[in-house]
Amino acid sequence: MLQGWVIVVASFAYLGVLFAIAYWGDKRAEAGRSIIANPYIYALSLAVYCTTWTFYGSVGRAASSGIGFLPVYLGPTLMVPLWWYVMRKIIRISKAYRITSIADFVASRYGKSQLLGGLVTVIAVVGVIPYISLQLKAISGSFTILRHYPDVVMPAKALALPFLQDTAFYIALMLAAFTILFGTRHLDATERHEGLVAAIAFESVVKLAAFLAVGAFVTFAVYRGFGDVLGQAAKTPELRGLLTVPATSGSYVSWTFLTLLSMLSILFLPRQFQITVVENVDEGHLGKAIWLFPLYLLLINVFVLPIAIGGLALFSGARVDADTFVLTLPMFRREEALTLFAFIGGLSAGTGMVIVETIALSTMVCNDLVMPVLLRMRSLRLNEWRDVSGLLLSIRRLAIGAILLLGYAYFRVAGEAYALVAIGLISFAAVAQFAPAILGGIYWRGGTRAGAFAGLSAGFAVWAYTLLLPSFAKSGWLPASFLSEGLLGVALLKPQQLFGLTGMDEIPHALFWSMLANVGLYVAVSVASRPGVSETSQAALFVDVFERTHAFDRSRLWRGSASVQDLLPLTGRFLGPERAREAFLAYARRRGVGSLEALPADADLVHFAETQLAGAIGGASARVLVASVVQEEPLGLDEVMDILDEASQVRAYSRELEQKSRALETASAELRAANAQLQELDRMKDEFMSSVTHELRTPLTSIRAFSEILRDDPKAPIAERVRFLAIIVKESERLTRLIDQLLDMAKIESGNAEWHAAELDVREAIQDSVEATSQLFRDSGVELAVALQPAPRVRADRDRLVQVIMNLLSNAVKFCPRGGRVEVRLAPAPEGVRVDVQDDGPGISPADQDIIFEKFRQVSDTLTGKPRGTGLGLPISRRIVEHFGGRLWVESELGRGATFSFVLPLDAAAQAAEEPRRAAQGTGAGR
Amino acid sequence: MNRSGTTGPRLVAIFLMGGALLNYPILSLFARPSEIAGLPLLYAYVFGVWSLVIGLMALVIERRRE
């Protein structure tokens, strides 16, 4: 039996565990061994997004609109991939300028404007109060239901109870106490609360486990799996609609708008900003959170529809609010432990949200609403207080209490008129108003203070008129005619059908009009107004945060100086003298200065002090305070623009330089390659020269030798003289041939050769060559067989062609043994005509088959080791054939003879022009 | 921040894909009263795409070069 005291004890025990974790986390942080410095805790703490609205409300929404509960979770899932750009930038900006709240962010971006900071704070507080009251409503509702265990009784109207007997009131007080204890223990310039984050991460685990436990219980214990429980809906006609999207025209519009709305909320809800940005330990944690956080959202939603349908089926007829199914289903089945676990899960969802939200709001209220006012009240002489940090903490504590009491008040006033989800969405729409000013502010330099102010005020006004006031009207605070007939009876001003717009649900309707007003005015006023000096410089610092985090840029945008003697006491008043001294000492060490007194009184020092103060009291107030002690030299707008331009010019220069040095590297790499090639060519030239001289010397030597014999021995027999003279003639011929070939080669290579292309019959050219070499064959005793098929005429230089064929024939003869056989064949080929010269000599090894086409490279005779021929015949032949668009190659195996073949294309003249392309492609025809 | 890397564009592509698959009109193709493996088609589709988006993000994030 769950009695009242059991529930109370369990609740307090749970809160005790939270205290313990938060305490432990703070201790570890002080000891420098942070427990939250890992991406998993970070991702879990982000799940503070899931409040009682998720825990209880999703089921309620699923029960009324089926799958319509999902956009609120799909939106964040779609937003997180964009975090890679958006959130990184926001985090980087916030860390660089010690920004500790959304209000501070907007105020700092638009020239450290106190007015904007105040406006954002008001919007955030007014907008989020309904959301806080929702948590109180859910917790107290679940407590009331649990007290009647095992009877399922819906909570009576909260209004019926005087507030001293109202659990929600006590819950509000208890949460205020917890938040004050852990949210405002001391002032920290970074506003980070490690212990608290650890507790929030723990709460995320608890609420997920509780929800999954109830979901699994309903799905697998009450029913037999997903198919069974969801099948209940298919069986019941009135539930069938939950499984599809309702056919009404607005439902897809609502779906898209709600997705969009929750995309913005995950960025700009004060608690999400607090956890994602302010409590972020390491920018790198964002990476893993990008997929872990949506995974959490997915898990906590898997069982929503089964619980909703199971509840509707089991309680059909009974008046049980679908918002309570998570609790009432285990009660209905008398599962005491599970019921209590579900209650604790709801409690953790609610407390987590309230704690973080109130801390975020209290920071804003203190820094951007109260402090600016106090600083202006000269009668307080705040500047002369020795230590203001105590005052700051008191303001925050009071703010926390006030916010929770306001939440309670809203709960008493309007809480019963709405389901949980509707209240939450009102808050979502309020914080969405920050989107234009913040997103515009980090990507668009042109956004001005006036634009942001106009956009935010207009958006907020439209939001209040279309969502907040109707919520008052529905709860009887305002006359109902306000809704049904419009303001002062003007139908066009009906808050939920503004200007006659119908066909949209109230949230898309309000979001559309408020965003139209907000974005429209932000852009219009921004482009119409002229930004001031501080706006321009802050805009540059925010938009270009990745380029401008260097202190040089920041301090140059502001000119002024102040000594440590002025700045340290000022900072000390707000941070506490000890902490301020420590911070300044650390700064001095960073700058390489031994003592505080030696710190130069420059702009960088002023900037440092201002950033420290900004962490404690917000950027706008810090600016005012620092300005009071600093000798400031005001910069003109033109001057600021000049500095910014100059800075971007410097950046442009350095980019240009980088490009140039890259180009230089490429060029020098190319040069190196060219040089290597040249060296190789040089080496080849040397080789060529030595080959040539060697080739020339051999015949010359014998000519000289025989000539000397003839000169020195006049009495030599006539027969001998004739023989010697024959040798001399032969060697001279060889010499001439060699020189001719050399000249030929040089001409071809330099492109100066003369070509007389004409149509000719290859057969005739072969017959001429055969005739010319027949003596050679006879002398060598080699048989020559000729097999010439009729082939089409080709276009080529007749003499050159004969030169090629003769070269191949004489080569064949040279390598054929006595009694060998050489065969010449001519045949038409697909690409033209093909000529083969086959011998049965020793063959050429595959390794040598390429070498023989190189200049002066001959394959040594295996018998004598002496080269035969000039080594220029084949290279020249190949170049001639290629000139006419053909190919020349060899096929051979060692010991099996060799076949030299070439093909000539039919229209060689036309194709000679395309020679390079053909050569590159290589054709396989003829093989 | 590795802004010249491929992680950012990949994540944006996932966002675009998810945004297209989970909105009208593609969503309406699955808003039919039929079942797949015992689950309502729409429910299975939305959770399927959702899981796909998370899986792809995990893949992109975990395999990026630091």
mmCIF file of C-alpha atoms in Angstrom, chain A residues 85 145 254 338 367 369 444 624 729 793 866 893:
data_model
loop_
_atom_site.group_PDB
_atom_site.id
_atom_site.type_symbol
_atom_site.label_atom_id
_atom_site.label_comp_id
_atom_site.label_asym_id
_atom_site.label_seq_id
_atom_site.Cartn_x
_atom_site.Cartn_y
_atom_site.Cartn_z
ATOM 1 C CA TYR A 85 28.155 25.224 -37.364
ATOM 2 C CA ILE A 145 -3.060 10.723 -7.969
ATOM 3 C CA SER A 254 1.166 21.995 -37.837
ATOM 4 C CA LEU A 338 6.624 0.363 -10.777
ATOM 5 C CA ASN A 367 22.628 40.639 -14.538
ATOM 6 C CA LEU A 369 17.396 43.473 -15.165
ATOM 7 C CA TRP A 444 25.038 38.957 -40.424
ATOM 8 C CA VAL A 624 29.186 50.596 -17.725
ATOM 9 C CA VAL A 729 84.813 1.305 -100.236
ATOM 10 C CA ARG A 793 45.893 1.507 -101.533
ATOM 11 C CA LYS A 866 79.270 -7.860 -81.420
ATOM 12 C CA GLU A 893 60.007 -15.685 -78.561
#
